[in-house]
């Protein structure tokens, strides 16, 4: 093929390209928009998904049960100071909880669901400190002098004090630690740098042992070299289960589905049921106030009215739901972390609390948790 033939062929390609562009631009464009698609309600879609029959159930159960032979090795690794990191395809929630139930019976265990949208790590650390303290008192491992020093409640202490207590080197106790199970340490509520640094600091405490799971392929990019080898000190466990992510996906929106008020009520109900009865009753007080004070804006009255924090404290104190402002604040922090309530300032300059649900949705929620 000579030079002229090559030039003519290239010219043909170029001419066809521009002709195609002209034809494409002259065509009539569709006026339809993505927002006009009639999407299925998310609650309806979830119900359909829940009715899908799982496959290979026997094989999955056999595979999960086969890992029980590794429980003794995992417990040995924990006692040696390592943290366990479970990875592999499939939900590892049931496996981790089975390991805790059968092999960590001698220790206190705190479970953190990283698949939730927000996590209160300060409350997690407070719980770890309280459990360690109870464990030490029960075994009479702490001299009476140090007992007096820690009479102040842990929920009033700073984060640095709590971490120092969990890492206390002068507790001459062998094999004394509390365990923390973190489902999906790479979950949406824990992916930020501050949360990972906090978790690494918790894992490095001498009286804490961590068991965690990851599912995202890029999860190790959350940690630097110091975090991996010095603070977390992972013992990697390849445990593919091929189990469906039923619980983990409850808190993620479906693609091509819109969430209605029913889904908001369902999500709020799941969160409230995981809280203490006192916390649920505090939420009921706020909900009852919101329903009893509707204004001309109707269903969206929550946006315009709210309950002052002082009034909420007085009502809860009268009903013996809280003993102090500190206790109420801890409940409110949980509500805010799970986006159950919002805070705004009224015309008098008072901080008011409101639940971001319509009156109809709020009534359904109260009926579910009563």
Tab-separated table of C-alpha atoms in Angstrom:
chain	number	residue	atom	x	y	z
A	1	UNK	CA	0.000	0.000	0.000
A	2	UNK	CA	1.561	3.328	-1.111
A	3	UNK	CA	1.433	6.695	0.646
A	4	UNK	CA	-1.486	8.031	-1.431
A	5	UNK	CA	-3.721	5.071	-0.553
A	6	UNK	CA	-2.967	5.507	3.177
A	7	UNK	CA	-3.759	9.236	3.054
A	8	UNK	CA	-7.031	8.561	1.225
A	9	UNK	CA	-8.066	5.914	3.794
A	10	UNK	CA	-7.329	8.273	6.711
A	11	UNK	CA	-9.301	11.048	4.984
A	12	UNK	CA	-12.225	8.642	4.621
A	13	UNK	CA	-12.183	7.891	8.347
A	14	UNK	CA	-12.097	11.598	9.211
A	15	UNK	CA	-14.938	12.449	6.814
A	16	UNK	CA	-17.132	9.620	8.184
A	17	UNK	CA	-16.473	10.797	11.746
A	18	UNK	CA	-17.649	14.372	11.072
A	19	UNK	CA	-20.624	13.146	9.041
A	20	UNK	CA	-21.703	10.973	11.989
A	21	UNK	CA	-21.396	13.950	14.372
A	22	UNK	CA	-23.564	16.092	12.082
A	23	UNK	CA	-26.223	13.422	11.803
A	24	UNK	CA	-26.201	12.903	15.590
A	25	UNK	CA	-26.606	16.584	16.350
A	26	UNK	CA	-29.471	16.957	13.886
A	27	UNK	CA	-31.545	14.231	15.542
A	28	UNK	CA	-34.356	15.271	17.851
A	29	UNK	CA	-33.396	14.902	21.501
A	30	UNK	CA	-35.715	13.269	23.978
A	31	UNK	CA	-37.408	15.599	26.444
A	32	UNK	CA	-37.741	12.877	29.079
A	33	UNK	CA	-35.851	13.208	32.375
A	34	UNK	CA	-34.516	10.648	34.812
A	35	UNK	CA	-36.617	12.204	37.563
A	36	UNK	CA	-39.783	11.280	35.642
A	37	UNK	CA	-39.141	7.543	36.028
A	38	UNK	CA	-41.810	5.921	38.165
A	39	UNK	CA	-39.623	4.289	40.803
A	40	UNK	CA	-40.763	1.483	43.078
A	41	UNK	CA	-41.253	2.350	46.750
A	42	UNK	CA	-38.225	1.248	48.743
A	43	UNK	CA	-40.249	-0.546	51.408
A	44	UNK	CA	-42.054	-2.566	48.739
A	45	UNK	CA	-38.760	-3.414	47.052
A	46	UNK	CA	-37.262	-4.555	50.363
A	47	UNK	CA	-40.239	-6.844	51.001
A	48	UNK	CA	-39.787	-8.454	47.598
A	49	UNK	CA	-36.034	-8.845	48.200
A	50	UNK	CA	-36.695	-10.423	51.606
A	51	UNK	CA	-38.879	-13.096	49.966
A	52	UNK	CA	-36.126	-14.237	47.608
A	53	UNK	CA	-35.186	-17.780	48.583
A	54	UNK	CA	-31.492	-18.081	49.499
A	55	UNK	CA	-29.425	-20.598	47.575
A	56	UNK	CA	-26.912	-23.176	48.833
A	57	UNK	CA	-27.989	-22.760	52.467
A	58	UNK	CA	-26.562	-26.142	53.505
A	59	UNK	CA	-23.212	-25.432	51.914
A	60	UNK	CA	-23.012	-21.972	53.497
A	61	UNK	CA	-23.844	-23.339	56.969
A	62	UNK	CA	-21.282	-26.124	56.563
A	63	UNK	CA	-18.632	-23.619	55.475
A	64	UNK	CA	-19.307	-21.323	58.448
A	65	UNK	CA	-19.282	-24.228	60.906
A	66	UNK	CA	-15.961	-25.432	59.465
A	67	UNK	CA	-14.270	-22.290	60.813
A	68	UNK	CA	-15.051	-23.382	64.383
A	69	UNK	CA	-11.868	-25.457	64.328
A	70	UNK	CA	-9.930	-22.144	64.123
A	71	UNK	CA	-11.554	-20.630	67.225
A	72	UNK	CA	-8.771	-21.832	69.546
A	73	UNK	CA	-6.108	-20.294	67.274
A	74	UNK	CA	-8.001	-16.997	67.134
A	75	UNK	CA	-8.345	-16.903	70.927
A	76	UNK	CA	-4.622	-17.618	71.277
A	77	UNK	CA	-3.847	-14.720	68.912
A	78	UNK	CA	-6.042	-12.398	70.999
A	79	UNK	CA	-4.302	-13.448	74.217
A	80	UNK	CA	-0.962	-12.755	72.553
A	81	UNK	CA	-2.044	-9.158	71.946
A	82	UNK	CA	-3.097	-9.307	68.298
A	83	UNK	CA	-6.369	-8.011	66.834
A	84	UNK	CA	-8.358	-10.267	64.509
A	85	UNK	CA	-9.379	-8.986	61.079
A	86	UNK	CA	-11.908	-11.123	59.197
A	87	UNK	CA	-11.996	-10.731	55.422
A	88	UNK	CA	-13.502	-12.608	52.505
A	89	UNK	CA	-16.725	-12.602	50.498
A	90	UNK	CA	-19.957	-12.895	52.462
A	91	UNK	CA	-21.387	-11.588	55.710
A	92	UNK	CA	-19.176	-12.405	58.675
A	93	UNK	CA	-21.611	-11.134	61.317
A	94	UNK	CA	-22.936	-14.554	62.357
A	95	UNK	CA	-19.435	-16.061	62.372
A	96	UNK	CA	-17.978	-13.350	64.615
A	97	UNK	CA	-20.879	-13.501	67.056
A	98	UNK	CA	-20.655	-17.302	67.194
A	99	UNK	CA	-16.931	-17.022	67.981
A	100	UNK	CA	-17.677	-14.515	70.757
A	101	UNK	CA	-20.451	-16.696	72.197
A	102	UNK	CA	-18.358	-19.871	72.283
A	103	UNK	CA	-14.786	-18.661	72.880
A	104	UNK	CA	-14.987	-15.288	74.642
A	105	UNK	CA	-17.235	-16.365	77.513
A	106	UNK	CA	-14.630	-15.351	80.095
A	107	UNK	CA	-14.483	-11.780	78.850
A	108	UNK	CA	-16.849	-8.843	78.462
A	109	UNK	CA	-17.734	-8.114	74.819
A	110	UNK	CA	-18.953	-4.879	73.214
A	111	UNK	CA	-20.499	-5.070	69.725
A	112	UNK	CA	-20.198	-2.120	67.302
A	113	UNK	CA	-22.268	-2.199	64.117
A	114	UNK	CA	-20.110	-0.304	61.656
A	115	UNK	CA	-22.697	-0.668	58.893
A	116	UNK	CA	-24.840	2.002	60.580
A	117	UNK	CA	-24.659	5.503	59.161
A	118	UNK	CA	-23.215	7.013	62.369
A	119	UNK	CA	-21.410	5.616	65.418
A	120	UNK	CA	-20.784	7.273	68.803
A	121	UNK	CA	-17.238	6.100	69.543
A	122	UNK	CA	-17.092	8.080	72.804
A	123	UNK	CA	-19.977	5.990	74.143
A	124	UNK	CA	-18.190	2.830	72.986
A	125	UNK	CA	-15.058	3.785	74.934
A	126	UNK	CA	-17.149	4.642	78.028
A	127	UNK	CA	-18.783	1.192	77.865
A	128	UNK	CA	-15.395	-0.535	77.509
A	129	UNK	CA	-14.033	1.340	80.530
A	130	UNK	CA	-17.089	0.488	82.648
A	131	UNK	CA	-16.883	-3.200	81.723
A	132	UNK	CA	-13.165	-3.355	82.490
A	133	UNK	CA	-13.772	-1.629	85.816
A	134	UNK	CA	-16.523	-4.119	86.714
A	135	UNK	CA	-14.278	-6.992	85.675
A	136	UNK	CA	-11.473	-5.733	87.909
A	137	UNK	CA	-13.794	-5.182	90.874
A	138	UNK	CA	-15.388	-8.608	90.443
A	139	UNK	CA	-12.007	-10.309	90.482
A	140	UNK	CA	-10.695	-7.981	93.199
A	141	UNK	CA	-7.722	-7.260	91.013
A	142	UNK	CA	-7.520	-3.573	91.903
A	143	UNK	CA	-6.188	-2.254	95.232
A	144	UNK	CA	-8.634	-0.201	97.304
A	145	UNK	CA	-6.571	2.953	96.776
A	146	UNK	CA	-7.211	3.033	93.045
A	147	UNK	CA	-10.900	2.277	93.625
A	148	UNK	CA	-11.339	5.625	95.330
A	149	UNK	CA	-9.680	7.478	92.488
A	150	UNK	CA	-12.254	6.337	89.948
A	151	UNK	CA	-15.474	6.985	91.848
A	152	UNK	CA	-16.406	9.665	89.303
A	153	UNK	CA	-18.649	8.178	86.565
A	154	UNK	CA	-16.857	7.327	83.334
A	155	UNK	CA	-19.419	9.224	81.229
A	156	UNK	CA	-18.119	12.483	82.702
A	157	UNK	CA	-14.481	11.699	81.860
A	158	UNK	CA	-12.557	12.883	78.827
A	159	UNK	CA	-11.636	10.595	75.957
A	160	UNK	CA	-7.927	10.812	76.808
A	161	UNK	CA	-8.604	9.753	80.413
A	162	UNK	CA	-10.706	6.778	79.279
A	163	UNK	CA	-8.052	5.579	76.813
A	164	UNK	CA	-5.350	5.978	79.470
A	165	UNK	CA	-7.422	3.861	81.872
A	166	UNK	CA	-7.878	1.129	79.232
A	167	UNK	CA	-4.120	1.186	78.619
A	168	UNK	CA	-3.196	1.350	82.309
A	169	UNK	CA	0.157	-0.430	82.747
A	170	UNK	CA	0.080	-0.628	86.570
A	171	UNK	CA	-2.757	-3.165	86.662
A	172	UNK	CA	-0.749	-6.252	87.475
A	173	UNK	CA	-3.296	-8.600	86.012
A	174	UNK	CA	-2.608	-11.326	83.509
A	175	UNK	CA	-5.085	-12.036	80.729
A	176	UNK	CA	-7.453	-9.261	81.828
A	177	UNK	CA	-9.056	-7.498	78.891
A	178	UNK	CA	-12.385	-6.558	77.321
A	179	UNK	CA	-13.245	-7.395	73.727
A	180	UNK	CA	-14.777	-5.186	71.062
A	181	UNK	CA	-16.430	-6.717	67.985
A	182	UNK	CA	-16.623	-4.287	65.077
A	183	UNK	CA	-18.838	-5.466	62.244
A	184	UNK	CA	-17.681	-3.674	59.066
A	185	UNK	CA	-14.876	-1.510	60.413
A	186	UNK	CA	-14.856	-0.054	56.895
A	187	UNK	CA	-18.552	0.872	57.120
A	188	UNK	CA	-19.971	4.300	56.191
A	189	UNK	CA	-20.060	5.533	59.787
A	190	UNK	CA	-16.390	4.691	60.415
A	191	UNK	CA	-14.627	5.477	57.141
A	192	UNK	CA	-13.421	8.953	58.077
A	193	UNK	CA	-9.861	9.464	59.280
A	194	UNK	CA	-10.806	10.559	62.822
A	195	UNK	CA	-12.887	7.437	63.451
A	196	UNK	CA	-10.139	5.140	62.182
A	197	UNK	CA	-7.526	6.912	64.311
A	198	UNK	CA	-9.789	6.520	67.348
A	199	UNK	CA	-10.361	2.817	66.637
A	200	UNK	CA	-6.618	2.298	66.211
A	201	UNK	CA	-6.000	3.978	69.564
A	202	UNK	CA	-8.632	1.752	71.202
A	203	UNK	CA	-7.099	-1.389	69.683
A	204	UNK	CA	-3.636	-0.428	70.960
A	205	UNK	CA	-4.819	-0.309	74.601
A	206	UNK	CA	-3.283	-3.126	76.639
A	207	UNK	CA	-6.628	-4.177	78.165
A	208	UNK	CA	-8.628	-4.195	74.918
A	209	UNK	CA	-8.783	-6.854	72.200
A	210	UNK	CA	-10.457	-6.144	68.877
A	211	UNK	CA	-12.196	-8.477	66.430
A	212	UNK	CA	-13.238	-6.701	63.221
A	213	UNK	CA	-14.421	-7.457	59.702
A	214	UNK	CA	-13.956	-5.705	56.355
A	215	UNK	CA	-15.837	-6.057	53.073
A	216	UNK	CA	-14.659	-3.223	50.847
A	217	UNK	CA	-11.797	-4.172	48.527
A	218	UNK	CA	-9.999	-0.898	49.317
A	219	UNK	CA	-10.485	-1.072	53.101
A	220	UNK	CA	-6.734	-1.428	53.887
A	221	UNK	CA	-6.203	2.025	52.335
A	222	UNK	CA	-7.875	3.479	55.448
A	223	UNK	CA	-4.771	2.726	57.514
A	224	UNK	CA	-1.150	3.803	57.392
A	225	UNK	CA	1.848	1.639	58.284
A	226	UNK	CA	1.860	2.680	61.941
A	227	UNK	CA	-1.827	1.890	62.393
A	228	UNK	CA	-1.531	-1.555	60.784
A	229	UNK	CA	1.667	-2.813	62.451
A	230	UNK	CA	1.772	-0.906	65.741
A	231	UNK	CA	-1.750	0.015	66.813
A	232	UNK	CA	-4.172	-2.495	65.248
A	233	UNK	CA	-1.501	-5.202	64.911
A	234	UNK	CA	-3.811	-7.300	62.734
A	235	UNK	CA	-3.925	-11.075	62.588
A	236	UNK	CA	-5.543	-11.529	59.169
A	237	UNK	CA	-8.167	-14.289	58.890
A	238	UNK	CA	-9.434	-15.270	55.434
A	239	UNK	CA	-12.978	-16.482	56.138
A	240	UNK	CA	-15.221	-16.281	53.055
A	241	UNK	CA	-18.728	-17.315	54.118
A	242	UNK	CA	-20.786	-16.522	50.980
A	243	UNK	CA	-23.618	-15.630	53.384
A	244	UNK	CA	-25.991	-12.844	52.239
A	245	UNK	CA	-25.591	-9.362	53.736
A	246	UNK	CA	-29.164	-9.267	55.057
A	247	UNK	CA	-28.644	-7.160	58.171
A	248	UNK	CA	-25.884	-4.969	56.759
A	249	UNK	CA	-27.916	-3.881	53.719
A	250	UNK	CA	-30.995	-2.859	55.735
A	251	UNK	CA	-29.489	0.573	56.269
A	252	UNK	CA	-28.492	1.234	52.648
A	253	UNK	CA	-30.938	2.711	50.103
A	254	UNK	CA	-31.792	0.590	47.081
A	255	UNK	CA	-30.870	1.835	43.608
A	256	UNK	CA	-33.904	2.816	41.483
A	257	UNK	CA	-36.126	3.081	44.542
A	258	UNK	CA	-37.401	6.063	46.432
A	259	UNK	CA	-37.741	6.048	50.198
A	260	UNK	CA	-41.069	7.158	51.588
A	261	UNK	CA	-42.192	7.982	55.105
A	262	UNK	CA	-42.764	4.269	55.748
A	263	UNK	CA	-39.073	3.580	55.239
A	264	UNK	CA	-38.109	6.468	57.557
A	265	UNK	CA	-40.384	5.041	60.256
A	266	UNK	CA	-38.924	1.561	59.783
A	267	UNK	CA	-35.340	2.801	60.059
A	268	UNK	CA	-36.110	4.901	63.139
A	269	UNK	CA	-37.942	1.960	64.730
A	270	UNK	CA	-34.934	-0.347	64.244
A	271	UNK	CA	-32.620	2.205	65.857
A	272	UNK	CA	-34.961	2.870	68.809
A	273	UNK	CA	-35.406	-0.828	69.518
A	274	UNK	CA	-31.632	-1.132	69.953
A	275	UNK	CA	-31.638	1.563	72.668
A	276	UNK	CA	-32.417	1.198	76.379
A	277	UNK	CA	-36.040	1.436	77.635
A	278	UNK	CA	-35.245	4.763	79.335
A	279	UNK	CA	-33.893	6.200	76.082
A	280	UNK	CA	-37.043	5.039	74.269
A	281	UNK	CA	-39.226	6.714	76.915
A	282	UNK	CA	-37.284	9.979	76.601
A	283	UNK	CA	-37.901	9.868	72.853
A	284	UNK	CA	-41.622	9.235	73.499
A	285	UNK	CA	-41.809	12.360	75.698
A	286	UNK	CA	-40.376	14.450	72.860
A	287	UNK	CA	-42.684	12.812	70.300
A	288	UNK	CA	-45.782	13.344	72.444
A	289	UNK	CA	-44.923	17.020	72.882
A	290	UNK	CA	-44.473	17.432	69.122
A	291	UNK	CA	-47.812	15.762	68.379
A	292	UNK	CA	-49.581	17.812	71.061
A	293	UNK	CA	-48.340	21.147	69.680
A	294	UNK	CA	-49.221	21.219	65.978
A	295	UNK	CA	-49.554	24.608	64.342
A	296	UNK	CA	-50.983	25.989	61.134
A	297	UNK	CA	-48.218	24.377	59.081
A	298	UNK	CA	-49.828	20.963	59.598
A	299	UNK	CA	-47.749	17.855	58.951
A	300	UNK	CA	-44.485	19.757	58.847
A	301	UNK	CA	-45.017	21.386	62.230
A	302	UNK	CA	-41.764	19.827	63.459
A	303	UNK	CA	-39.881	22.273	61.263
A	304	UNK	CA	-41.477	25.261	62.955
A	305	UNK	CA	-41.993	24.117	66.556
A	306	UNK	CA	-39.827	22.242	69.012
A	307	UNK	CA	-39.471	21.313	72.666
A	308	UNK	CA	-36.971	23.354	74.712
A	309	UNK	CA	-34.232	21.219	76.240
A	310	UNK	CA	-34.994	22.526	79.737
A	311	UNK	CA	-38.660	21.504	79.422
A	312	UNK	CA	-37.670	18.044	78.241
A	313	UNK	CA	-35.337	17.626	81.217
A	314	UNK	CA	-38.049	18.736	83.692
A	315	UNK	CA	-40.626	16.332	82.234
A	316	UNK	CA	-38.192	13.395	82.152
A	317	UNK	CA	-37.086	14.149	85.718
A	318	UNK	CA	-40.705	14.152	86.916
A	319	UNK	CA	-41.257	10.756	85.260
A	320	UNK	CA	-38.005	9.368	86.775
A	321	UNK	CA	-36.549	8.707	83.314
A	322	UNK	CA	-33.300	10.588	84.000
A	323	UNK	CA	-31.478	11.454	87.199
A	324	UNK	CA	-29.341	14.320	85.886
A	325	UNK	CA	-28.735	16.576	82.914
A	326	UNK	CA	-25.684	14.453	82.046
A	327	UNK	CA	-27.889	11.372	81.616
A	328	UNK	CA	-30.304	13.267	79.381
A	329	UNK	CA	-27.431	14.623	77.294
A	330	UNK	CA	-26.115	11.095	76.711
A	331	UNK	CA	-29.546	10.038	75.381
A	332	UNK	CA	-29.779	13.131	73.175
A	333	UNK	CA	-26.296	12.448	71.795
A	334	UNK	CA	-27.436	8.969	70.741
A	335	UNK	CA	-30.536	10.427	69.078
A	336	UNK	CA	-28.473	13.005	67.187
A	337	UNK	CA	-25.872	10.452	66.105
A	338	UNK	CA	-28.636	8.354	64.546
A	339	UNK	CA	-30.340	11.468	63.113
A	340	UNK	CA	-33.524	10.835	65.094
A	341	UNK	CA	-33.740	14.452	66.279
A	342	UNK	CA	-32.627	17.889	65.159
A	343	UNK	CA	-31.741	20.978	67.193
A	344	UNK	CA	-32.753	24.523	66.329
A	345	UNK	CA	-33.043	27.847	68.123
A	346	UNK	CA	-36.435	29.493	68.596
A	347	UNK	CA	-37.268	33.198	68.644
A	348	UNK	CA	-36.481	33.402	72.388
A	349	UNK	CA	-32.969	32.088	71.851
A	350	UNK	CA	-33.711	28.690	73.421
A	351	UNK	CA	-32.347	25.454	71.970
A	352	UNK	CA	-35.329	23.339	70.909
A	353	UNK	CA	-35.466	19.680	69.924
A	354	UNK	CA	-37.639	18.274	67.146
A	355	UNK	CA	-38.121	14.972	65.344
A	356	UNK	CA	-37.823	15.312	61.526
A	357	UNK	CA	-40.943	13.274	60.736
A	358	UNK	CA	-44.449	14.204	59.699
A	359	UNK	CA	-47.193	13.826	62.306
A	360	UNK	CA	-48.565	10.761	60.536
A	361	UNK	CA	-45.163	9.071	60.395
A	362	UNK	CA	-44.461	9.993	64.027
A	363	UNK	CA	-47.733	8.432	65.184
A	364	UNK	CA	-46.829	5.200	63.365
A	365	UNK	CA	-43.388	5.208	64.985
A	366	UNK	CA	-44.812	5.667	68.492
A	367	UNK	CA	-47.275	2.827	67.871
A	368	UNK	CA	-44.418	0.519	66.859
A	369	UNK	CA	-42.217	1.138	69.896
A	370	UNK	CA	-44.962	1.113	72.551
